[in-house]
mmCIF file of N, CA and C in Angstrom:
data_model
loop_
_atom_site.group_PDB
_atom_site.id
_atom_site.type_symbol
_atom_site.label_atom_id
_atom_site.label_comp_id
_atom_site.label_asym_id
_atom_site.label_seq_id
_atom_site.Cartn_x
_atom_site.Cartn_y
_atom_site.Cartn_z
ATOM 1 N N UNK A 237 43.704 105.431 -169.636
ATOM 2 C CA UNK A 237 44.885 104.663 -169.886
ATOM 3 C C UNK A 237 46.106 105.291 -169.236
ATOM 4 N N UNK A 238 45.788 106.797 -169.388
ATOM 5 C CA UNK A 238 47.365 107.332 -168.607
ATOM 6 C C UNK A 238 47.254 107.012 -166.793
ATOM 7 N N UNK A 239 46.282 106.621 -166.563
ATOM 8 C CA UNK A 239 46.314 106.174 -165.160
ATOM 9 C C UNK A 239 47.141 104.666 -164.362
ATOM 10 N N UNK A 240 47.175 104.004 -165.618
ATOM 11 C CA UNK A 240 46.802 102.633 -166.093
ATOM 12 C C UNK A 240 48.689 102.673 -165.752
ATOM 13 N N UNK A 241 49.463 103.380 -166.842
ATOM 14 C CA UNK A 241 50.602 103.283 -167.361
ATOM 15 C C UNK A 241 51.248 104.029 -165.506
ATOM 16 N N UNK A 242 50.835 105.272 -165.319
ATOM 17 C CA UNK A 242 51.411 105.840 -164.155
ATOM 18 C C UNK A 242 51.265 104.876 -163.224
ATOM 19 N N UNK A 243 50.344 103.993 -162.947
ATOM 20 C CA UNK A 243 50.328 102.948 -161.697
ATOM 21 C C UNK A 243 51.461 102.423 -161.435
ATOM 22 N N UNK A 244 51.219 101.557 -162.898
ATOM 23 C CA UNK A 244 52.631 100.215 -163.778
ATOM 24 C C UNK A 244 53.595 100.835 -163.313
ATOM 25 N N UNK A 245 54.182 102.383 -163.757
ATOM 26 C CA UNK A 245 55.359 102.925 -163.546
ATOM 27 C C UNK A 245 55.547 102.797 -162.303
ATOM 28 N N UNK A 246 54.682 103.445 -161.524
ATOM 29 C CA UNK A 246 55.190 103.490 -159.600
ATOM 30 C C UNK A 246 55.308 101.891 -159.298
ATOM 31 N N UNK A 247 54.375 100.875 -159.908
ATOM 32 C CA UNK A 247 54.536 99.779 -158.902
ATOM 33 C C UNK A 247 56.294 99.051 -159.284
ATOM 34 N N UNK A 248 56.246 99.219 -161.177
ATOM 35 C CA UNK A 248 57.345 99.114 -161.523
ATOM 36 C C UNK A 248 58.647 99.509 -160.449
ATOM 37 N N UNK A 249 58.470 101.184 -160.553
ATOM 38 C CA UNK A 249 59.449 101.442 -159.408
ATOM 39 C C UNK A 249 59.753 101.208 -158.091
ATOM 40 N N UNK A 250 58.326 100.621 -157.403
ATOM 41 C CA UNK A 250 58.709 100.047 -155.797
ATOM 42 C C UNK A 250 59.528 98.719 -155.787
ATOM 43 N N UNK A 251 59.262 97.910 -157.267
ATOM 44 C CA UNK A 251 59.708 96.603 -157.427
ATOM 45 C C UNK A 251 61.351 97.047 -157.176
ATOM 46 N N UNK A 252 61.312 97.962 -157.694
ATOM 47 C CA UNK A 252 63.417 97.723 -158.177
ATOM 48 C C UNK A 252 63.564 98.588 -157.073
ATOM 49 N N UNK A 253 63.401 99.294 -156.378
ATOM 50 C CA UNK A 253 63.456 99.940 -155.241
ATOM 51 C C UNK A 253 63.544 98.247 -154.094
ATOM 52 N N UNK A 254 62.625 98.269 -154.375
ATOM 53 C CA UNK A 254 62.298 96.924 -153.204
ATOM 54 C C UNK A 254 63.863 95.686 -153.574
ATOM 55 N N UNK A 255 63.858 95.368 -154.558
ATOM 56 C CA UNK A 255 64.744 94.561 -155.188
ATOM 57 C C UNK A 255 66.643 95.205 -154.784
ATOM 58 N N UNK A 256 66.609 96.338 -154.902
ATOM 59 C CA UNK A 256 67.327 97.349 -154.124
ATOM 60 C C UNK A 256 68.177 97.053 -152.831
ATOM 61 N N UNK A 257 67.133 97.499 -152.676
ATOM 62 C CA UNK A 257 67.056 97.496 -150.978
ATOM 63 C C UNK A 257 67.835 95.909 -150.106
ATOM 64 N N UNK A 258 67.155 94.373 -151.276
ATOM 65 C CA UNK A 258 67.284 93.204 -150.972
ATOM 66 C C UNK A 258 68.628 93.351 -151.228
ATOM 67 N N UNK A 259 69.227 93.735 -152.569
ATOM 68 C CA UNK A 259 70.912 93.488 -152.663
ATOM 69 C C UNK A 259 71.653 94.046 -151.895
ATOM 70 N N UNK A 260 71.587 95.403 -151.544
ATOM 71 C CA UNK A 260 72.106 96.160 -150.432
ATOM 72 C C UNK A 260 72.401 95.293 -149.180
ATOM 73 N N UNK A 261 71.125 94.606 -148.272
ATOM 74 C CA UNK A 261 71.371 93.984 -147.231
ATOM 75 C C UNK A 261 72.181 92.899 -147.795
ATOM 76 N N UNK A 262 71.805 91.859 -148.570
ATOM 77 C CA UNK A 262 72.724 91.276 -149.085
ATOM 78 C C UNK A 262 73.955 91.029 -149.147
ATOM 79 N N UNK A 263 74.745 92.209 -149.614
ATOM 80 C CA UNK A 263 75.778 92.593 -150.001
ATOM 81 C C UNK A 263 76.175 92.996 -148.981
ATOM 82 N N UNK A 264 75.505 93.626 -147.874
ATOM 83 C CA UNK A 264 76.515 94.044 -146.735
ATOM 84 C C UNK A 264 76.845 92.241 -145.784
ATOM 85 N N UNK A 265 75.756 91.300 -146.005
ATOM 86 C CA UNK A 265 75.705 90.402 -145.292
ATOM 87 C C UNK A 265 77.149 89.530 -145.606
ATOM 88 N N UNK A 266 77.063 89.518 -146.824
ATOM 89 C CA UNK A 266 77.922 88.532 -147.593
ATOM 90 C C UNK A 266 79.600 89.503 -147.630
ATOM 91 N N UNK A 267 79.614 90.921 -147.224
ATOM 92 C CA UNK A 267 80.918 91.568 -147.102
ATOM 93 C C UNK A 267 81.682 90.941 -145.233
ATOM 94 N N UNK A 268 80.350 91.010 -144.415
ATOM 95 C CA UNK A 268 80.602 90.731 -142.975
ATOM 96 C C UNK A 268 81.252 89.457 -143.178
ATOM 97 N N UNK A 269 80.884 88.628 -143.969
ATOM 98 C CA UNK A 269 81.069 86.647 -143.937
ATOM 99 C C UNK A 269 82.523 87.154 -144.505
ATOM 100 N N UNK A 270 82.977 87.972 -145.647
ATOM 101 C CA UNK A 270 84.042 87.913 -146.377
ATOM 102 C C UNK A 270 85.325 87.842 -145.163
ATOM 103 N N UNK A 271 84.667 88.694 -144.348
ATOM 104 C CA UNK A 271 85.512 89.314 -143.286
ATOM 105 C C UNK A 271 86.102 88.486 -142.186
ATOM 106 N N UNK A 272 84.840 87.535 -141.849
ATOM 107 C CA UNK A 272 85.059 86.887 -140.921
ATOM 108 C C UNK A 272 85.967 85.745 -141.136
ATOM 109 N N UNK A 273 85.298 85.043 -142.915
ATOM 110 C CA UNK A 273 86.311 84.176 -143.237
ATOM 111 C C UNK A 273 87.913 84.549 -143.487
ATOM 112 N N UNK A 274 87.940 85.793 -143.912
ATOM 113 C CA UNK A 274 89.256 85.825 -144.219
ATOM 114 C C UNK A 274 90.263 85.812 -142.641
ATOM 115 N N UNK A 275 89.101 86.206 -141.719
ATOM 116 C CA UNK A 275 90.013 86.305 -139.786
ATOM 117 C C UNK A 275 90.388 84.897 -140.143
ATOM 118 N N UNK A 276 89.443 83.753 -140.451
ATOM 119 C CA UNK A 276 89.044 82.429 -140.133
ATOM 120 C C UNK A 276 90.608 81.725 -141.090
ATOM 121 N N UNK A 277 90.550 82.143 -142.228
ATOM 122 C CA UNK A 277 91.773 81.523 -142.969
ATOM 123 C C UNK A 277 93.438 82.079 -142.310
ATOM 124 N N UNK A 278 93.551 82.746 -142.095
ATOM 125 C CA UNK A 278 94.210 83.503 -141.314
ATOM 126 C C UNK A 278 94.721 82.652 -139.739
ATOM 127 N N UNK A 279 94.019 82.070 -138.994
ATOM 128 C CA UNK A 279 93.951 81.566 -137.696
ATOM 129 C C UNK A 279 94.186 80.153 -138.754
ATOM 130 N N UNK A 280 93.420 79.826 -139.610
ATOM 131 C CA UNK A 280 94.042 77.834 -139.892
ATOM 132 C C UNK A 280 95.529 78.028 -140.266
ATOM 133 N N UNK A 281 96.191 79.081 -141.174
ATOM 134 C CA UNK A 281 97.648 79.306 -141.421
ATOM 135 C C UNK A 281 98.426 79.212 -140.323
ATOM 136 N N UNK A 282 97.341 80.242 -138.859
ATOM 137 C CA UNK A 282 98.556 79.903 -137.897
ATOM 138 C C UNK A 282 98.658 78.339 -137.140
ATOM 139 N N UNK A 283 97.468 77.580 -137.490
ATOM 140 C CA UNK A 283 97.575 76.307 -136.860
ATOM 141 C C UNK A 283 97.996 75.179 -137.875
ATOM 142 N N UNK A 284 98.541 75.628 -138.960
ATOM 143 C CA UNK A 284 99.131 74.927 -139.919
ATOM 144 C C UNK A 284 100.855 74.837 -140.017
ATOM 145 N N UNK A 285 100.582 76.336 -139.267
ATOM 146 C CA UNK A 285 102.423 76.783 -138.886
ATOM 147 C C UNK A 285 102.844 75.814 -137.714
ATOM 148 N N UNK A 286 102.090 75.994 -136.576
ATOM 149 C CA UNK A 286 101.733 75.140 -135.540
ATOM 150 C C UNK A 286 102.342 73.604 -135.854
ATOM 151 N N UNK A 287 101.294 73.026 -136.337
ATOM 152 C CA UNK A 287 101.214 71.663 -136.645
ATOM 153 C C UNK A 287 102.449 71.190 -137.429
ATOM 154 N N UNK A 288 103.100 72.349 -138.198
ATOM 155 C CA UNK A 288 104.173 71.840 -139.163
ATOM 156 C C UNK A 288 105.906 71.502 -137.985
ATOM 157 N N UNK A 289 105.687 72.535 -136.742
ATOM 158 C CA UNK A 289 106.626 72.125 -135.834
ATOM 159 C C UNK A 289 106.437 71.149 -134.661
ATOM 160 N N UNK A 290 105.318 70.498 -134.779
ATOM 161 C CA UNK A 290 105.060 69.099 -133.604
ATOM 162 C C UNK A 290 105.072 67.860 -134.741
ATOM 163 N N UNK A 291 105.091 68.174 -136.324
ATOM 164 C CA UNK A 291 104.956 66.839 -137.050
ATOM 165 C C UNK A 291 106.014 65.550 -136.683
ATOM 166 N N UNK A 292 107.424 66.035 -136.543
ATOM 167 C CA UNK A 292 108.197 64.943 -136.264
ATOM 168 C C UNK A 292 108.068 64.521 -134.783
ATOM 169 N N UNK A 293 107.381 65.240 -134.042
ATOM 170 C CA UNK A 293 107.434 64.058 -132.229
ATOM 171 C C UNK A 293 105.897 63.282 -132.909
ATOM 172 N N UNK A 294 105.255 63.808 -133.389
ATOM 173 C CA UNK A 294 104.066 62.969 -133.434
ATOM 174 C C UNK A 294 104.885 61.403 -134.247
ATOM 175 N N UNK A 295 105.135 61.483 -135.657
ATOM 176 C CA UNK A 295 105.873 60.550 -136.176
ATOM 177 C C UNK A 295 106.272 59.705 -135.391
ATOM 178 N N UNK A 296 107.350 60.016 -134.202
ATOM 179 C CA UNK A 296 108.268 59.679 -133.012
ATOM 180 C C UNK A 296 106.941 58.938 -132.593
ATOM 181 N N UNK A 297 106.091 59.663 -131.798
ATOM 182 C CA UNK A 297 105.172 59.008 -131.007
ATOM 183 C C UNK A 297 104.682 57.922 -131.736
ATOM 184 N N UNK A 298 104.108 57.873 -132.891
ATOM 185 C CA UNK A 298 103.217 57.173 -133.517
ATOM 186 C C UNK A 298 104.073 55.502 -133.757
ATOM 187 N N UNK A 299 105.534 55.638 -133.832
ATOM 188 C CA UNK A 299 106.466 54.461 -134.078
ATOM 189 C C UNK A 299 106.454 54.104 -132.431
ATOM 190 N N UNK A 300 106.724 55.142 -131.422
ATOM 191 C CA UNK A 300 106.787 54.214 -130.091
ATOM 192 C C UNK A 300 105.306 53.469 -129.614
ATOM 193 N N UNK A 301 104.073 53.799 -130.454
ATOM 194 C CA UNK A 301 102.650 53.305 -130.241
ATOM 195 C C UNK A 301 102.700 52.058 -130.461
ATOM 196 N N UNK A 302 103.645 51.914 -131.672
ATOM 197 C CA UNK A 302 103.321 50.650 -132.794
ATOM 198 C C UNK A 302 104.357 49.360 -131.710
ATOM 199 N N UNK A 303 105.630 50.219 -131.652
ATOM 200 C CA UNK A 303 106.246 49.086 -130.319
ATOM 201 C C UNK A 303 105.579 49.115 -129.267
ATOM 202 N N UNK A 304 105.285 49.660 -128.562
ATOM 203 C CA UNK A 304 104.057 49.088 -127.376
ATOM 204 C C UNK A 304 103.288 48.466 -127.973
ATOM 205 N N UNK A 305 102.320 48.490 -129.235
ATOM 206 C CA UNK A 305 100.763 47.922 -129.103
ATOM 207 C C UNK A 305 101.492 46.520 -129.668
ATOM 208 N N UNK A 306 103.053 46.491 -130.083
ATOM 209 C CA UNK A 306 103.297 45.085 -130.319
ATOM 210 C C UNK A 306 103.576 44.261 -129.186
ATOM 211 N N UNK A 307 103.971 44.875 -127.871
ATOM 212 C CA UNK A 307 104.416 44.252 -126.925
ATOM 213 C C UNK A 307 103.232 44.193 -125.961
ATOM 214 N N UNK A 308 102.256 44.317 -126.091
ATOM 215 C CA UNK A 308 100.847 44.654 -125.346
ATOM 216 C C UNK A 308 100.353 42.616 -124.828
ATOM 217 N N UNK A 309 100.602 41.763 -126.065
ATOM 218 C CA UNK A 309 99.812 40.536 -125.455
ATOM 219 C C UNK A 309 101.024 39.996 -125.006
ATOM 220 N N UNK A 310 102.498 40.174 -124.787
ATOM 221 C CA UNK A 310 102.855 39.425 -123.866
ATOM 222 C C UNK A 310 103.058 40.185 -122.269
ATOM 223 N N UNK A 311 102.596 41.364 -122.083
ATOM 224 C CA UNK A 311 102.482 42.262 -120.979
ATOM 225 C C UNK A 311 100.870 41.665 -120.238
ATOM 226 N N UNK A 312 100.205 41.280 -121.199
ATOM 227 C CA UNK A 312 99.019 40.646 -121.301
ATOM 228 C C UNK A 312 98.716 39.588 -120.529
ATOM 229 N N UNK A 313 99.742 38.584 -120.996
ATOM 230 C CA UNK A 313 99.799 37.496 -120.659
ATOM 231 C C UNK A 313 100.394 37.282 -119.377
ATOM 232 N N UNK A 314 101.566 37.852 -118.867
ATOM 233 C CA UNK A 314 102.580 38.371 -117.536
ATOM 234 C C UNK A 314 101.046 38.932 -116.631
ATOM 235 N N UNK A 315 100.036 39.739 -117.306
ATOM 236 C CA UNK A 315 99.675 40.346 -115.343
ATOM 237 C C UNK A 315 98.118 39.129 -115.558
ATOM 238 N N UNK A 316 97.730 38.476 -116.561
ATOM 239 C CA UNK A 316 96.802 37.398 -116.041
ATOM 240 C C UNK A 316 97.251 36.297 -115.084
ATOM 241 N N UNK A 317 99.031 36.182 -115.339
ATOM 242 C CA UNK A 317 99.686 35.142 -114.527
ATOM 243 C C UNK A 317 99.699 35.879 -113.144
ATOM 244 N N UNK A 318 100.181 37.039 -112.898
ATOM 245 C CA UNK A 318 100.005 37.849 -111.641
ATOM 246 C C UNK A 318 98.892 37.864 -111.071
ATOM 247 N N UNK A 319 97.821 38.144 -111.800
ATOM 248 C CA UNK A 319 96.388 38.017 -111.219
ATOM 249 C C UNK A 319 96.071 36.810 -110.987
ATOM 250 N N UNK A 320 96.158 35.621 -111.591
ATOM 251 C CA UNK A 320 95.735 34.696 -111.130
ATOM 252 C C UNK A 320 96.034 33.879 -110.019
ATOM 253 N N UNK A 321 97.094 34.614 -109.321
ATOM 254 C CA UNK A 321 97.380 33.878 -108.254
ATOM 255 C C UNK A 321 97.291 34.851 -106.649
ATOM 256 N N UNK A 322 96.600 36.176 -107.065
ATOM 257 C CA UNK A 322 96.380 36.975 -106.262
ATOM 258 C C UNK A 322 95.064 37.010 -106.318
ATOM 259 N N UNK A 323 93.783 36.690 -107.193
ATOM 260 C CA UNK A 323 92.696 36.289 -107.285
ATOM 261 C C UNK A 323 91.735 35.888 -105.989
ATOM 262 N N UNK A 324 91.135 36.819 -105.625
ATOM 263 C CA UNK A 324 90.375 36.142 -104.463
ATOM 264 C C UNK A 324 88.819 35.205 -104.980
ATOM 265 N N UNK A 325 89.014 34.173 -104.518
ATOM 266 C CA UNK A 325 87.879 33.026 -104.636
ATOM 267 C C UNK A 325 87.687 32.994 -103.138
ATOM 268 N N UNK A 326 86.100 33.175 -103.403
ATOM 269 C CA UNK A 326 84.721 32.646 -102.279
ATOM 270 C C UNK A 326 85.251 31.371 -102.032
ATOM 271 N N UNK A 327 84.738 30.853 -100.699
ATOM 272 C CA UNK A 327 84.318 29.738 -100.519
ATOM 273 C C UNK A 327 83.374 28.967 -101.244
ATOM 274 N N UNK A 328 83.530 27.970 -101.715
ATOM 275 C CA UNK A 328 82.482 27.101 -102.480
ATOM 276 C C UNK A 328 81.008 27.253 -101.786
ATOM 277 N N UNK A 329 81.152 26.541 -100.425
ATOM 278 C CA UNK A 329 79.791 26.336 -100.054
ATOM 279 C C UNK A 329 79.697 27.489 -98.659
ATOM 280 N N UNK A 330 78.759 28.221 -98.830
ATOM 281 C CA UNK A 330 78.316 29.399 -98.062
ATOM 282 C C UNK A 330 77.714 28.917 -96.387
ATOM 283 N N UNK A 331 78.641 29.526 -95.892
ATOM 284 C CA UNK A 331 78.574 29.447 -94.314
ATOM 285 C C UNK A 331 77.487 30.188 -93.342
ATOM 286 N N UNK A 332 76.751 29.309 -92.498
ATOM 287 C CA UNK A 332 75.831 30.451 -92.023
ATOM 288 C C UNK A 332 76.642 31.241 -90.904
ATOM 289 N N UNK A 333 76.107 32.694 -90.896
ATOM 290 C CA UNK A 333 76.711 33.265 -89.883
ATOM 291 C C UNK A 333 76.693 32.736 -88.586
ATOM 292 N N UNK A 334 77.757 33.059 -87.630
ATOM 293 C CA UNK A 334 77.366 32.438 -85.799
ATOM 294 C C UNK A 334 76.710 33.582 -85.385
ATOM 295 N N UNK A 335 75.568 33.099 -84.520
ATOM 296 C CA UNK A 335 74.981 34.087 -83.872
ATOM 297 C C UNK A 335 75.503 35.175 -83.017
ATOM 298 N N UNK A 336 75.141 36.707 -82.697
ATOM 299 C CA UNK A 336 75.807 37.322 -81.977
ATOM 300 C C UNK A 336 75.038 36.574 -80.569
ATOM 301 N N UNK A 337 76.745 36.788 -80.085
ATOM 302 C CA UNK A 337 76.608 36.444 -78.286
ATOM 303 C C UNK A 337 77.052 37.670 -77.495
ATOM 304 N N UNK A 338 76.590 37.788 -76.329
ATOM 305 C CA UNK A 338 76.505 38.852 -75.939
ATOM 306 C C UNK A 338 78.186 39.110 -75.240
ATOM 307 N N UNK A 339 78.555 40.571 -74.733
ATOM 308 C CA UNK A 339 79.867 40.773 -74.232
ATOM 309 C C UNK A 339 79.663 40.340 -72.702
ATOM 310 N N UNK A 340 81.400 39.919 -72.823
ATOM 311 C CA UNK A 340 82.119 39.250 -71.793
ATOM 312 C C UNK A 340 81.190 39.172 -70.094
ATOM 313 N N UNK A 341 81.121 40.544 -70.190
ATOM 314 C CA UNK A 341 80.827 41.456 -68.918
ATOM 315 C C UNK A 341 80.032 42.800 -69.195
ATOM 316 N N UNK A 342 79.689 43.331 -67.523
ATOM 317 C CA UNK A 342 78.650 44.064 -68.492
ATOM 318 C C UNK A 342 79.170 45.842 -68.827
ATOM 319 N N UNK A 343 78.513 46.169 -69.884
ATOM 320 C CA UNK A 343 79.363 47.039 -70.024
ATOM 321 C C UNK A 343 78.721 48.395 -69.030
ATOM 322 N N UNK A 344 80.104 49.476 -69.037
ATOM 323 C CA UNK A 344 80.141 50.327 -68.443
ATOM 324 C C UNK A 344 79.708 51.681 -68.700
ATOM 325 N N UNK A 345 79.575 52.097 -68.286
ATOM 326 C CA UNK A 345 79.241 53.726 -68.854
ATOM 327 C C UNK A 345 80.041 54.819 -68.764
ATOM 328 N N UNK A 346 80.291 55.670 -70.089
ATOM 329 C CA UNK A 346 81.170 56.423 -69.357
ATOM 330 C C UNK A 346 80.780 57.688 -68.798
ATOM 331 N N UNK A 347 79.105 57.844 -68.554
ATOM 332 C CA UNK A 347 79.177 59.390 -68.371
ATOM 333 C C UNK A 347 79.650 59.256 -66.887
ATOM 334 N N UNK A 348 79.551 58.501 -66.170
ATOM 335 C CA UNK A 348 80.201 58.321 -64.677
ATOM 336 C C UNK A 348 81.522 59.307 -64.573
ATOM 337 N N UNK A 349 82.182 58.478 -65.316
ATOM 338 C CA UNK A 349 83.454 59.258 -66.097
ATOM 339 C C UNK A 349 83.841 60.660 -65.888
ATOM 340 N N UNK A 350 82.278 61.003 -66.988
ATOM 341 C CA UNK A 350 82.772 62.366 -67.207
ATOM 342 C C UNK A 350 82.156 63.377 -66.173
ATOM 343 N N UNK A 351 81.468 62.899 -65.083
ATOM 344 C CA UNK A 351 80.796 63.874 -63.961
ATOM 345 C C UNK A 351 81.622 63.868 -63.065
ATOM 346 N N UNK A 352 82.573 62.211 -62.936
ATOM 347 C CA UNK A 352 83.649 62.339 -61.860
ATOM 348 C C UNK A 352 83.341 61.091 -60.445
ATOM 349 N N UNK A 353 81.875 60.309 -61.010
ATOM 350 C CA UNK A 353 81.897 59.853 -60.206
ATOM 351 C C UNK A 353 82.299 58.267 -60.592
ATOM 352 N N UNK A 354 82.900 57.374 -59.258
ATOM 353 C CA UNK A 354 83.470 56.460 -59.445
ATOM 354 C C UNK A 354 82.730 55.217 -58.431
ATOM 355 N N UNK A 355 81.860 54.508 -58.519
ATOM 356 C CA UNK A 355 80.764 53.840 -58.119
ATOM 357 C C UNK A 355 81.873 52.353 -57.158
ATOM 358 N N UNK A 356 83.258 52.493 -57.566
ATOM 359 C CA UNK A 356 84.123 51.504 -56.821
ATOM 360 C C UNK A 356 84.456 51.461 -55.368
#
C-alpha cells in the first residue's frame, strides 16, 4: 500500500506541476495581450483627438453633399439635352463597302532614292 500512496503522491505532484507550468505560460501570454492592448487604446485616443479636429469640415462637407445631391437631376437633365444632340447615330441601312481600286499611277520606289540613282 505504501507504494500505492507514493505513486498517487508523485503523479499527484506532476499534475500541479504540469497545471503550473500551464498558468505560467498563460499568464505571460495574457500579460503580452495586456500590453499590446493598452499600445492599441492609446493610438484610438490619438485618432479620437484626430477626428475631434476635422468634425466641423466634415459637417460642412456633408451639408454641401446634400446641396449637390439636390441639384444632381436638374444637372441631369441639362447634359441628356447636351448629349442628345451631339449623339452619334449609324446610318439606318448599312452600306456595302466600294471596292479597293488600284493607285492613280504606278508607284515608285524609294530605294532608288536612297543609292542615288535617278532612272529619269
Amino acid at each position: 500500500m505504501t507504494t500505492l500512496v507514493v505513486l498517487s503522491v508523485i503523479l499527484i505532484g506532476l499534475l500541479i506541476a504540469g497545471l503550473a507550468f500551464y498558468l505560467f505560460i498563460v499568464g505571460s501570454q495574457l500579460t503580452r495581450i495586456a500590453g499590446l492592448l493598452e499600445e492599441c487604446s492609446q493610438i484610438v485616443w490619438k485618432i479620437k483627438a484626430d477626428a475631434e479636429a476635422v468634425e466641423p469640415g466634415v459637417e460642412r462637407i456633408n451639408n454641401t453633399s446634400g446641396v449637390i445631391a439636390g441639384a444632381l437631376p436638374l444637372l441631369y437633365g441639362m447634359a441628356e439635352g447636351i448629349v442628345a444632340g451631339a449623339t452619334y447615330e449609324p446610318d439606318p441601312e448599312p452600306r456595302e463597302p466600294a471596292p479597293a481600286r488600284p493607285a492613280n499611277r504606278t508607284r515608285r520606289s524609294r530605294l532608288h532614292d536612297a543609292v542615288g540613282y535617278h532612272p529619269e
